[in-house]
Amino acid sequence: SGGEYTLRGYSKARVQSAGMAERVMSEAALLAGIATASPFVPLALTHFQDESHLFTVFKVRAVSDLQTLLDAAGHSIRQELLALASSLTHSTDSPSIGQLDEDSARFCGAGALLGLLHLHNEGIIYRNLSPDALALDARGYLQLMDLRYAIRSDGGAAIDACGSAYFLAPEQLAQTGHGGLAGAAPPLPSICPR
């Protein structure tokens, strides 16, 4: 229909061997339950499978994950995206952590914040805010597409160990809960002072 889409696939064998079947199924349910569109959280249009893979079609053209761009140090995100949009290349050099210029870091941070606020308003707690889990679309906007480490809040204290092991909060490790979602997210001016 003239739109741009991303097809993401998971190997069933890898999902099973990594013990991620429950997380992948939970992600599919969360994606299917997102009711409103956002420039930072793409809608999942459909899920399907074949003998060896599980697939999701997103209504966005993702061109790279943020970690790949950080590894290509010395370029601004927007400049790198223009180059990546025409042809994706991966360095064979050993990976190194790059840096973003301040404007690109603000741009990505704002995209992450707006995506998190959108998910919060959808009742979803997102726990995978890391460069390799954040995609960038063809326009350079950050996309929160990987919801394997997200949960739907029931409004009570969220007591679980959902998330990447490197990024678990202390209250998750102690299994004391962290209050879940407390109503709608605050408006941006109240959390982004000038």
N, CA and C of each residue as an Amber inpcrd file, in Angstrom:
protein
   582
   0.8150000  -1.1990000   0.0000000   0.0000000   0.0000000   0.0000000
   0.8580000   1.2620000   0.0000000   2.1200000   1.1620000  -0.3610000
   2.9730000   2.3300000  -0.4550000   3.6800000   2.7130000   0.8260000
   3.3880000   2.0700000   1.9410000   4.0430000   2.3900000   3.2020000
   5.3720000   1.6680000   3.3320000   6.1060000   2.0150000   4.3790000
   7.3690000   1.3440000   4.6550000   7.2090000   0.5050000   5.9120000
   7.7830000  -0.7010000   5.8810000   7.5980000  -1.6650000   6.9470000
   8.9190000  -2.3250000   7.3070000   8.9510000  -2.8990000   8.4890000
  10.1000000  -3.6860000   8.9320000   9.6000000  -5.0770000   9.3040000
  10.2920000  -6.0760000   8.8130000  10.0070000  -7.4650000   9.1660000
  11.1090000  -7.9170000  10.1170000  10.7110000  -8.2820000  11.3340000
  11.6800000  -8.7830000  12.3160000  11.4110000 -10.2530000  12.5260000
  12.4550000 -11.0480000  12.5320000  12.2960000 -12.4770000  12.7270000
  13.1520000 -13.0030000  13.8640000  12.6270000 -14.0140000  14.5400000
  13.3600000 -14.7340000  15.5840000  13.4490000 -16.1890000  15.1640000
  14.6170000 -16.7700000  15.3170000  14.7790000 -18.2050000  15.0990000
  14.1120000 -18.9450000  16.2580000  13.2120000 -19.8700000  15.9250000
  12.5480000 -20.6490000  16.9780000  13.5600000 -21.4500000  17.7870000
  14.5530000 -22.0050000  17.1180000  15.5680000 -22.8000000  17.8180000
  16.3460000 -21.9360000  18.8060000  16.7260000 -20.7230000  18.3920000
  17.4670000 -19.8340000  19.2930000  16.5950000 -19.3720000  20.4570000
  15.3390000 -19.0790000  20.1840000  14.4220000 -18.6650000  21.2490000
  14.3030000 -19.7750000  22.2810000  14.1250000 -21.0150000  21.8190000
  14.0040000 -22.1560000  22.7320000  15.2930000 -22.3870000  23.5140000
  16.4410000 -22.3820000  22.8210000  17.7080000 -22.6800000  23.5030000
  18.0820000 -21.5910000  24.5100000  17.6480000 -20.3560000  24.2640000
  17.9330000 -19.2640000  25.1990000  16.8910000 -19.1670000  26.3110000
  15.8800000 -20.0330000  26.2750000  14.8360000 -19.9990000  27.2940000
  13.9840000 -18.7340000  27.2170000  13.8070000 -18.1990000  26.0090000
  13.0960000 -16.9340000  25.8310000  11.6850000 -17.0970000  25.2630000
  11.1740000 -18.3100000  25.1690000   9.8610000 -18.5300000  24.5590000
   8.7720000 -17.7140000  25.2560000   8.7600000 -17.7390000  26.5830000
   7.7420000 -16.9940000  27.3250000   7.8680000 -15.4910000  27.0790000
   9.1000000 -14.9700000  27.0360000   9.3250000 -13.5380000  26.8050000
   8.8590000 -13.1340000  25.4040000   9.1400000 -13.9720000  24.4050000
   8.7480000 -13.6580000  23.0290000   7.2280000 -13.6850000  22.8870000
   6.5720000 -14.6380000  23.5290000   5.1070000 -14.7030000  23.4810000
   4.4880000 -13.5160000  24.2320000   5.0830000 -13.1360000  25.3500000
   4.6150000 -11.9710000  26.0980000   4.7810000 -10.7070000  25.2600000
   5.9080000 -10.6030000  24.5560000   6.1420000  -9.4480000  23.6860000
   5.0680000  -9.3580000  22.6020000   4.7300000 -10.4750000  21.9800000
   3.7030000 -10.4740000  20.9300000   2.3700000  -9.9820000  21.4830000
   2.0230000 -10.4150000  22.6900000   0.7690000  -9.9730000  23.3040000
   0.8000000  -8.4810000  23.6240000   1.9330000  -7.9850000  24.1370000
   2.0510000  -6.5600000  24.4390000   1.9440000  -5.7250000  23.1640000
   2.6590000  -6.1520000  22.1210000   2.6270000  -5.4140000  20.8510000
   1.2190000  -5.3810000  20.2780000   0.5200000  -6.5010000  20.3560000
  -0.8450000  -6.5670000  19.8260000  -1.7970000  -5.6890000  20.6280000
  -1.4700000  -5.4210000  21.8890000  -2.3510000  -4.6450000  22.7420000
  -2.1110000  -3.1460000  22.7240000  -1.0870000  -2.6800000  22.0040000
  -0.8330000  -1.2410000  21.9290000  -1.9160000  -0.6220000  21.0560000
  -2.6800000   0.2830000  21.6470000  -3.8860000   0.8010000  20.9910000
  -3.6510000   2.0550000  20.1640000  -2.6790000   2.8720000  20.5520000
  -2.4980000   4.1460000  19.8660000  -1.1330000   4.2320000  19.2110000
  -1.0830000   4.9370000  18.0890000   0.1630000   5.0930000  17.3440000
   1.0620000   6.1200000  18.0360000   2.3560000   5.9680000  17.8350000
   3.3560000   6.8970000  18.3420000   4.5080000   6.9390000  17.3540000
   5.1350000   8.0990000  17.1650000   6.3130000   8.1470000  16.2930000
   7.5080000   7.3850000  16.8670000   7.4200000   6.9520000  18.1390000
   8.5530000   6.3300000  18.8080000   8.3090000   4.8790000  19.2220000
   7.0920000   4.4100000  19.0610000   6.7390000   3.0160000  19.3360000
   5.9080000   2.5430000  18.1510000   6.5280000   1.8470000  17.2010000
   5.7860000   1.4810000  15.9870000   4.7200000   0.4270000  16.2580000
   3.6520000   0.5120000  15.5000000   2.5860000  -0.4790000  15.6190000
   3.0230000  -1.7870000  14.9780000   2.7330000  -2.8910000  15.6530000
   2.9590000  -4.2190000  15.0850000   1.6970000  -4.5620000  14.2960000
   1.8440000  -4.7340000  12.9980000   0.6760000  -4.9680000  12.1450000
   0.2100000  -6.4120000  12.1820000   1.1480000  -7.3340000  12.2360000
   0.7850000  -8.7510000  12.2670000   1.9550000  -9.5860000  12.7640000
   1.6430000 -10.7830000  13.1990000   2.6350000 -11.7840000  13.6110000
   2.3430000 -13.0410000  12.8070000   3.3790000 -13.7480000  12.3690000
   3.1870000 -15.0290000  11.6990000   4.4430000 -15.8630000  11.8870000
   4.3670000 -17.1180000  11.4600000   5.5040000 -18.0210000  11.6330000
   5.5750000 -19.0110000  10.4950000   6.7760000 -19.5590000  10.3200000
   6.9590000 -20.6980000   9.4310000   7.5650000 -21.8170000  10.2760000
   8.1360000 -22.8200000   9.6510000   8.6530000 -23.9670000  10.4130000
   9.7830000 -23.5850000  11.3690000  10.5850000 -22.5570000  11.0080000
  11.7800000 -22.2790000  11.7980000  11.8390000 -20.8850000  12.4220000
  10.9340000 -19.9760000  12.0500000  11.0260000 -18.5990000  12.5290000
   9.6700000 -18.0380000  12.9480000   9.7340000 -17.0540000  13.8550000
   8.5890000 -16.2450000  14.2560000   8.8290000 -14.8480000  13.6890000
   7.7890000 -14.2270000  13.1240000   7.9480000 -12.9300000  12.4800000
   6.9510000 -11.9110000  13.0160000   7.3700000 -10.6470000  13.0050000
   6.4890000  -9.5160000  13.2980000   6.7060000  -8.4760000  12.2130000
   5.6120000  -7.9140000  11.7040000   5.6840000  -6.8290000  10.7320000
   5.3250000  -5.5410000  11.4580000   6.2460000  -4.5630000  11.4110000
   6.0460000  -3.2670000  12.0420000   5.7760000  -2.2100000  10.9830000
   4.9680000  -1.2290000  11.3530000   4.6620000  -0.1230000  10.4410000
   5.6980000   0.9770000  10.6180000   6.9360000   0.6680000  10.2540000
   8.0490000   1.6150000  10.3020000   9.1960000   1.0020000   9.5060000
  10.0550000   1.8190000   8.9510000  11.2480000   1.3140000   8.2670000
  12.4430000   1.5190000   9.1860000  12.7940000   0.4940000   9.9440000
  13.9590000   0.5610000  10.8320000  15.2120000   0.3140000   9.9920000
  16.2330000   1.1310000  10.1960000  17.4520000   0.9900000   9.4010000
  18.6620000   0.5270000  10.1960000  18.6470000   0.7150000  11.5100000
  19.8030000   0.3160000  12.3070000  19.4330000   0.3320000  13.7780000
  20.1930000  -0.4090000  14.5630000  20.0590000  -0.2520000  16.0040000
  21.0470000   0.8270000  16.4490000  20.7880000   1.4260000  17.5920000
  21.6170000   2.5210000  18.0860000  23.0430000   2.0680000  18.3630000
  23.2450000   0.8360000  18.8250000  24.5910000   0.3590000  19.1300000
  25.4740000   0.3550000  17.8890000  24.9370000  -0.0430000  16.7370000
  25.7190000  -0.0350000  15.4980000  26.2060000   1.3730000  15.1860000
  25.3430000   2.3560000  15.4130000  25.7400000   3.7310000  15.1490000
  26.7600000   4.2340000  16.1580000  26.6370000   3.8090000  17.4060000
  27.6350000   4.1920000  18.4020000  28.9890000   3.5830000  18.0610000
  28.9670000   2.3690000  17.5190000  30.2090000   1.7110000  17.1310000
  30.8860000   2.4100000  15.9610000  30.1150000   3.1220000  15.1660000
  30.6660000   3.8940000  14.0510000  30.9760000   5.3050000  14.5660000
  31.8680000   5.3850000  15.5400000  32.1720000   6.6450000  16.2310000
  32.6120000   7.7340000  15.2550000  32.3170000   8.9760000  15.6540000
  32.7770000  10.1100000  14.8740000  31.7460000  10.6880000  13.9310000
  30.5540000  10.1140000  13.8830000  29.5150000  10.6390000  12.9990000
  28.2880000  10.9790000  13.8160000  27.5750000  12.0170000  13.4020000
  26.3060000  12.3110000  14.0830000  25.2770000  11.2840000  13.6380000
  24.3100000  11.0340000  14.4550000  23.2520000  10.0650000  14.1400000
  22.5880000  10.4100000  12.8210000  22.2230000  11.6500000  12.6300000
  21.4980000  12.0060000  11.4090000  22.3460000  11.7940000  10.1710000
  23.6370000  12.1440000  10.2100000  24.5230000  11.9090000   9.0630000
  24.6700000  10.4140000   8.8090000  24.8300000   9.6450000   9.8680000
  24.9910000   8.2020000   9.7300000  23.7240000   7.5670000   9.1480000
  22.5640000   8.0420000   9.5800000  21.3130000   7.4840000   9.0660000
  21.1590000   7.7070000   7.5730000  21.5460000   8.8660000   7.0910000
  21.4540000   9.1210000   5.6560000  22.3150000   8.1200000   4.8840000
  23.5030000   7.8320000   5.3990000  24.3720000   6.8540000   4.7460000
  23.8010000   5.4440000   4.8720000  23.2560000   5.1220000   6.0540000
  22.7270000   3.7790000   6.2720000  21.4500000   3.5250000   5.4910000
  20.6690000   4.5550000   5.2630000  19.4060000   4.3740000   4.5560000
  19.6370000   3.8450000   3.1400000  20.7390000   4.2520000   2.4970000
  21.0000000   3.7820000   1.1340000  21.6870000   2.4220000   1.1220000
  22.5920000   2.1780000   2.0670000  23.1940000   0.8430000   2.1410000
  23.7880000   0.6230000   3.5190000  23.3420000  -0.4280000   4.1670000
  23.8350000  -0.7540000   5.5030000  25.1650000  -1.4850000   5.3870000
  26.1310000  -1.0570000   6.1730000  27.4210000  -1.7270000   6.2080000
  27.7960000  -1.9600000   7.6570000  28.5190000  -3.0200000   7.8830000
  28.9790000  -3.3420000   9.2310000  30.4910000  -3.4200000   9.2080000
  31.1150000  -2.8140000  10.1790000  32.5670000  -2.8090000  10.2670000
  33.0780000  -4.1820000  10.6750000  34.2050000  -4.5610000  10.0990000
  34.8400000  -5.8170000  10.5080000  35.8850000  -5.5670000  11.5810000
  36.1040000  -4.2850000  11.9090000  37.0450000  -3.9570000  12.9780000
  36.4600000  -4.3870000  14.3170000  37.3190000  -4.4710000  15.3140000
  36.8010000  -4.8170000  16.6330000  35.9030000  -3.6850000  17.1130000
  34.7730000  -4.0230000  17.7570000  33.8290000  -2.9850000  18.1670000
  34.4140000  -2.0770000  19.2320000  34.0990000  -0.8110000  19.1370000
  34.4930000   0.1390000  20.1620000  33.2870000   1.0100000  20.4670000
  33.2140000   1.4650000  21.6870000  32.1000000   2.3070000  22.0770000
  32.3580000   3.6980000  21.5480000  31.4320000   4.2070000  20.7690000
  31.5540000   5.5450000  20.2140000  30.8190000   6.5500000  21.0700000
  30.8590000   7.7660000  20.6310000  30.1740000   8.8280000  21.3270000
  29.2880000   9.5610000  20.3470000  28.1990000  10.1010000  20.8480000
  27.3260000  10.9430000  20.0580000  27.6670000  12.3890000  20.3410000
  27.4880000  13.2410000  19.3470000  27.6190000  14.6600000  19.6480000
  26.4230000  15.0470000  20.5190000  26.5240000  16.1740000  21.1780000
  25.5150000  16.5500000  22.1670000  24.1110000  16.6740000  21.5620000
  24.0000000  17.2620000  20.3810000  22.6740000  17.4040000  19.7600000
  22.0600000  16.0480000  19.4380000  22.8610000  15.1070000  18.9330000
  22.3470000  13.7690000  18.6180000  21.9550000  13.0230000  19.8850000
  22.7480000  13.1990000  20.9580000  22.4110000  12.5540000  22.2320000
  21.0890000  13.1000000  22.7690000  20.8840000  14.4030000  22.6780000
  19.6110000  14.9960000  23.1150000  18.4560000  14.4750000  22.2700000
  18.6790000  14.4080000  20.9640000  17.6410000  13.9400000  20.0480000
  17.2380000  12.5030000  20.3830000  18.2320000  11.6280000  20.5820000
  17.9390000  10.2280000  20.9400000  17.3110000  10.1330000  22.3190000
  17.8130000  10.9040000  23.2730000  17.2470000  10.8930000  24.6150000
  15.7940000  11.3460000  24.6290000  15.4920000  12.3840000  23.8500000
  14.1110000  12.8620000  23.7730000  13.2120000  11.8030000  23.1470000
  13.7160000  11.1170000  22.1120000  12.9370000  10.0460000  21.4920000
  12.6620000   8.9120000  22.4620000  13.6840000   8.5390000  23.2290000
  13.5090000   7.4730000  24.2250000  12.4890000   7.8970000  25.2730000
  12.5920000   9.1390000  25.7540000  11.6550000   9.6410000  26.7580000
  10.2240000   9.6280000  26.2280000  10.0270000  10.1150000  24.9990000
   8.6780000  10.1510000  24.4330000   8.1350000   8.7360000  24.2000000
   8.9990000   7.8100000  23.7990000   8.5760000   6.4210000  23.6460000
   8.1850000   5.8050000  24.9780000   8.9820000   6.0640000  26.0120000
   8.6690000   5.5510000  27.3470000   7.3710000   6.1420000  27.8820000
   7.1550000   7.4290000  27.6540000   5.9020000   8.0530000  28.0910000
   4.7050000   7.4280000  27.3830000   4.8620000   7.1510000  26.0890000
   3.7810000   6.5160000  25.3410000   3.4650000   5.1270000  25.9250000
   4.5090000   4.3300000  26.1500000   4.2990000   2.9990000  26.7210000
   3.6930000   3.1030000  28.1220000   4.1490000   4.0610000  28.9170000
   3.6010000   4.2750000  30.2600000   2.0980000   4.5390000  30.1690000
   1.7120000   5.3920000  29.2340000   0.2850000   5.7070000  29.0730000
  -0.5060000   4.5190000  28.5460000   0.1700000   3.5540000  27.9310000
  -0.4660000   2.3130000  27.4830000  -0.4860000   1.2680000  28.6030000
   0.0940000   1.6000000  29.7770000   0.1280000   0.6700000  30.8980000
   1.2570000  -0.3470000  30.8090000   2.3190000  -0.0030000  30.0690000
   3.4330000  -0.9360000  29.8630000   4.6830000  -0.4050000  30.5430000
   5.3260000  -1.2710000  31.3220000   6.6080000  -0.9530000  31.9490000
   7.6920000  -1.5240000  31.0380000   8.5480000  -0.6550000  30.5100000
   9.5840000  -1.0380000  29.5420000  10.9130000  -1.1530000  30.2690000
  11.6110000  -2.2960000  30.0840000  12.8420000  -2.5310000  30.8330000
  14.0090000  -2.9500000  29.9510000  14.1360000  -2.3480000  28.7900000
  15.2400000  -2.7570000  27.9140000  15.8360000  -1.5480000  27.2210000
  16.0380000  -0.4880000  27.9610000  16.5540000   0.7450000  27.3900000
  18.0740000   0.6430000  27.2660000  18.5230000  -0.0360000  26.2160000
  19.9480000  -0.1860000  25.9470000  20.1660000   0.0180000  24.4530000
  21.3390000   0.4880000  24.0490000  21.5640000   0.8350000  22.6420000
  21.2940000  -0.2900000  21.6480000  21.5430000  -1.5350000  22.0250000
  21.3140000  -2.6220000  21.0700000  19.8360000  -2.9750000  20.9270000
  18.9760000  -2.4740000  21.8160000  17.5430000  -2.7620000  21.7500000
  16.7410000  -1.5940000  21.1780000  17.4080000  -0.4940000  20.8750000
  16.7350000   0.6860000  20.3490000  17.0490000   0.8270000  18.8660000
  16.0230000   0.8700000  18.0520000  16.2040000   0.9930000  16.6040000
  16.0080000   2.4420000  16.1900000  16.5500000   2.7720000  15.0390000
  16.3240000   4.0840000  14.4480000  15.6500000   3.8900000  13.1000000
  14.6580000   4.7320000  12.8260000  13.9640000   4.6090000  11.5500000
  14.6570000   5.4440000  10.4720000  14.1210000   5.4190000   9.2610000
  14.7410000   6.0920000   8.1250000  14.7710000   7.6100000   8.2910000
  13.9380000   8.1610000   9.1900000  13.9390000   9.5960000   9.4500000
  14.8760000   9.9690000  10.5890000  15.4260000   8.9770000  11.2760000
  16.3290000   9.2260000  12.3910000  15.6670000   9.2100000  13.7470000
  14.3810000   8.8160000  13.8110000  13.6790000   8.7630000  15.0890000
  13.9350000   7.4320000  15.7830000  14.1450000   7.5160000  17.0950000
  14.3440000   6.3280000  17.9130000  13.0540000   5.5190000  17.9570000
  13.1600000   4.1990000  17.8990000  12.0030000   3.3050000  17.9240000
  12.1740000   2.2810000  19.0410000  11.2130000   2.2110000  19.9450000
  11.1940000   1.1820000  20.9800000  10.4010000   0.0110000  20.4150000
  11.1070000  -0.9370000  19.8000000  10.4680000  -2.0610000  19.1140000
  10.6110000  -3.3710000  19.8670000  11.5980000  -3.4640000  20.7220000
  11.9070000  -4.7100000  21.4100000  11.2340000  -4.7060000  22.7780000
  10.0950000  -5.3690000  22.8810000   9.3460000  -5.3920000  24.1450000
   9.4760000  -6.7330000  24.8670000  10.5290000  -7.4990000  24.5630000
  10.6950000  -8.7820000  25.2520000  10.8730000  -8.6000000  26.7540000
  11.4330000  -7.4810000  27.1670000  11.6380000  -7.2200000  28.5930000
  10.6970000  -6.1230000  29.0750000   9.4570000  -6.2150000  28.6930000
   8.4350000  -5.2690000  29.1390000   7.2890000  -6.0680000  29.7360000
   6.5380000  -5.4180000  30.6030000   5.3730000  -6.0650000  31.2040000
   4.2140000  -5.0770000  31.2180000   3.0100000  -5.6020000  31.2330000
   1.8200000  -4.7690000  31.3990000   1.5690000  -4.6510000  32.8910000
   1.3820000  -3.4190000  33.3510000   1.1510000  -3.1640000  34.7660000
  -0.3220000  -3.3930000  35.1040000  -0.5540000  -3.9600000  36.2730000
  -1.9310000  -4.0980000  36.7420000  -2.2700000  -2.9720000  37.7200000
  -1.3620000  -2.0190000  37.8540000  -1.5920000  -0.8830000  38.7450000
  -0.9860000  -1.0610000  40.1220000  -0.6900000  -2.2980000  40.5080000
  -0.0820000  -2.5500000  41.8150000   1.4340000  -2.5350000  41.7210000
   2.0620000  -2.9450000  42.7990000   3.5180000  -3.0190000  42.8160000
   3.9870000  -4.0730000  41.8220000   4.9500000  -3.7130000  40.9970000
   5.4800000  -4.6380000  39.9980000   6.6420000  -5.4120000  40.6200000
   6.3920000  -6.6670000  40.9540000   7.4260000  -7.5180000  41.5450000
   7.7500000  -8.5960000  40.5300000   8.8870000  -8.4450000  39.8820000
   9.3010000  -9.3980000  38.8620000  10.7830000  -9.2050000  38.5860000
  11.3390000 -10.1080000  37.8100000  12.7440000 -10.0000000  37.4160000
  12.8350000  -9.8470000  35.9070000  11.8690000  -9.1470000  35.3180000
  11.8350000  -8.9430000  33.8860000  12.8200000  -7.8470000  33.5140000
  13.7660000  -8.1620000  32.6370000  14.7400000  -7.1760000  32.1820000
  16.0690000  -7.8350000  31.9100000  16.9310000  -7.0930000  31.2730000
  18.2730000  -7.5670000  30.9990000  19.0480000  -7.6470000  32.3120000
  19.7940000  -8.7050000  32.5050000  20.4990000  -8.9250000  33.7720000
  21.4280000  -7.7640000  34.1300000  21.9860000  -7.0830000  33.1290000
  22.8970000  -5.9730000  33.3900000  22.1750000  -4.7170000  33.8690000
  20.8690000  -4.6600000  33.6760000  20.1390000  -3.4300000  33.9520000
  19.0050000  -3.6040000  34.9590000  18.9950000  -4.6690000  35.7540000
  17.9370000  -4.8530000  36.7450000  18.0860000  -3.8320000  37.8710000
  16.9610000  -3.2630000  38.2710000  16.9560000  -2.2940000  39.3640000
  17.1360000  -3.0200000  40.6970000  17.6890000  -2.3330000  41.7030000
  17.8880000  -2.9670000  43.0130000  16.5990000  -3.5460000  43.5980000
  15.4680000  -2.8430000  43.4310000  14.2090000  -3.3570000  43.9870000
  13.7390000  -4.6150000  43.2670000  14.1670000  -4.8020000  42.0160000
  13.8480000  -6.0450000  41.3200000  14.6590000  -7.1890000  41.9120000
  15.9290000  -6.9530000  42.1460000  16.7830000  -7.9940000  42.7280000
  16.3150000  -8.3720000  44.1250000  15.8710000  -7.3780000  44.8980000
  15.3860000  -7.6260000  46.2550000  13.9440000  -8.1310000  46.2630000
  13.2770000  -8.1070000  45.1100000  11.8820000  -8.5190000  44.9490000
  10.9570000  -7.7860000  45.9120000  11.2080000  -6.4670000  46.0530000
  10.3650000  -5.6440000  46.9180000   9.3380000  -4.8410000  46.1320000
   9.4150000  -4.8770000  44.8160000   8.4770000  -4.1190000  43.9870000
   8.8980000  -2.6720000  43.8780000   8.3270000  -2.0130000  42.9090000
   8.6890000  -0.6170000  42.6920000   7.4820000   0.2380000  42.3420000
   6.3090000  -0.1650000  42.8010000   5.1350000   0.6850000  42.6920000
   4.3670000   0.6150000  41.3970000   4.8680000  -0.0430000  40.3760000
   4.1430000  -0.1310000  39.1130000   3.9660000   1.2340000  38.4960000
   2.8630000   1.4280000  37.7990000   2.5490000   2.6970000  37.1650000
   1.5500000   3.4360000  38.0290000   1.8070000   4.6770000  38.2950000
   0.9070000   5.4710000  39.1330000   0.1170000   6.4450000  38.2650000
  -0.8490000   5.9350000  37.5350000  -1.6850000   6.7990000  36.7110000
  -0.9860000   7.2240000  35.4350000  -1.5200000   8.2390000  34.8110000
  -0.9680000   8.7260000  33.5550000   0.3890000   9.3710000  33.7970000
   1.2150000   9.3490000  32.7700000   2.5240000   9.9810000  32.8600000
   2.3490000  11.4850000  32.9990000   3.2450000  12.1370000  33.7300000
   3.1350000  13.5870000  33.8830000   3.3910000  14.2830000  32.5540000
   2.8510000  15.4910000  32.3680000   3.1200000  16.2090000  31.1270000
   4.6020000  16.5480000  31.0230000   5.1070000  16.6530000  29.8040000
   6.5350000  16.8990000  29.5910000   7.0820000  18.1080000  30.3270000
   6.4160000  19.2630000  30.3530000   7.0230000  20.4100000  31.0470000
   7.3470000  20.1370000  32.5130000   6.5780000  19.2420000  33.1720000
   6.8340000  18.9930000  34.5880000   8.0330000  18.0730000  34.8060000
   8.4430000  17.3260000  33.7870000   9.5930000  16.4460000  33.9670000
  10.8070000  16.9040000  33.1600000  10.6540000  17.9180000  32.3520000
  11.7500000  18.4560000  31.5480000  11.8710000  19.9490000  31.7970000
  12.3910000  20.3390000  32.9720000  12.5090000  21.7780000  33.2450000
  13.4810000  22.4320000  32.2740000  13.2670000  23.6870000  32.0330000
  14.1440000  24.4410000  31.1030000  15.4470000  24.7810000  31.7630000
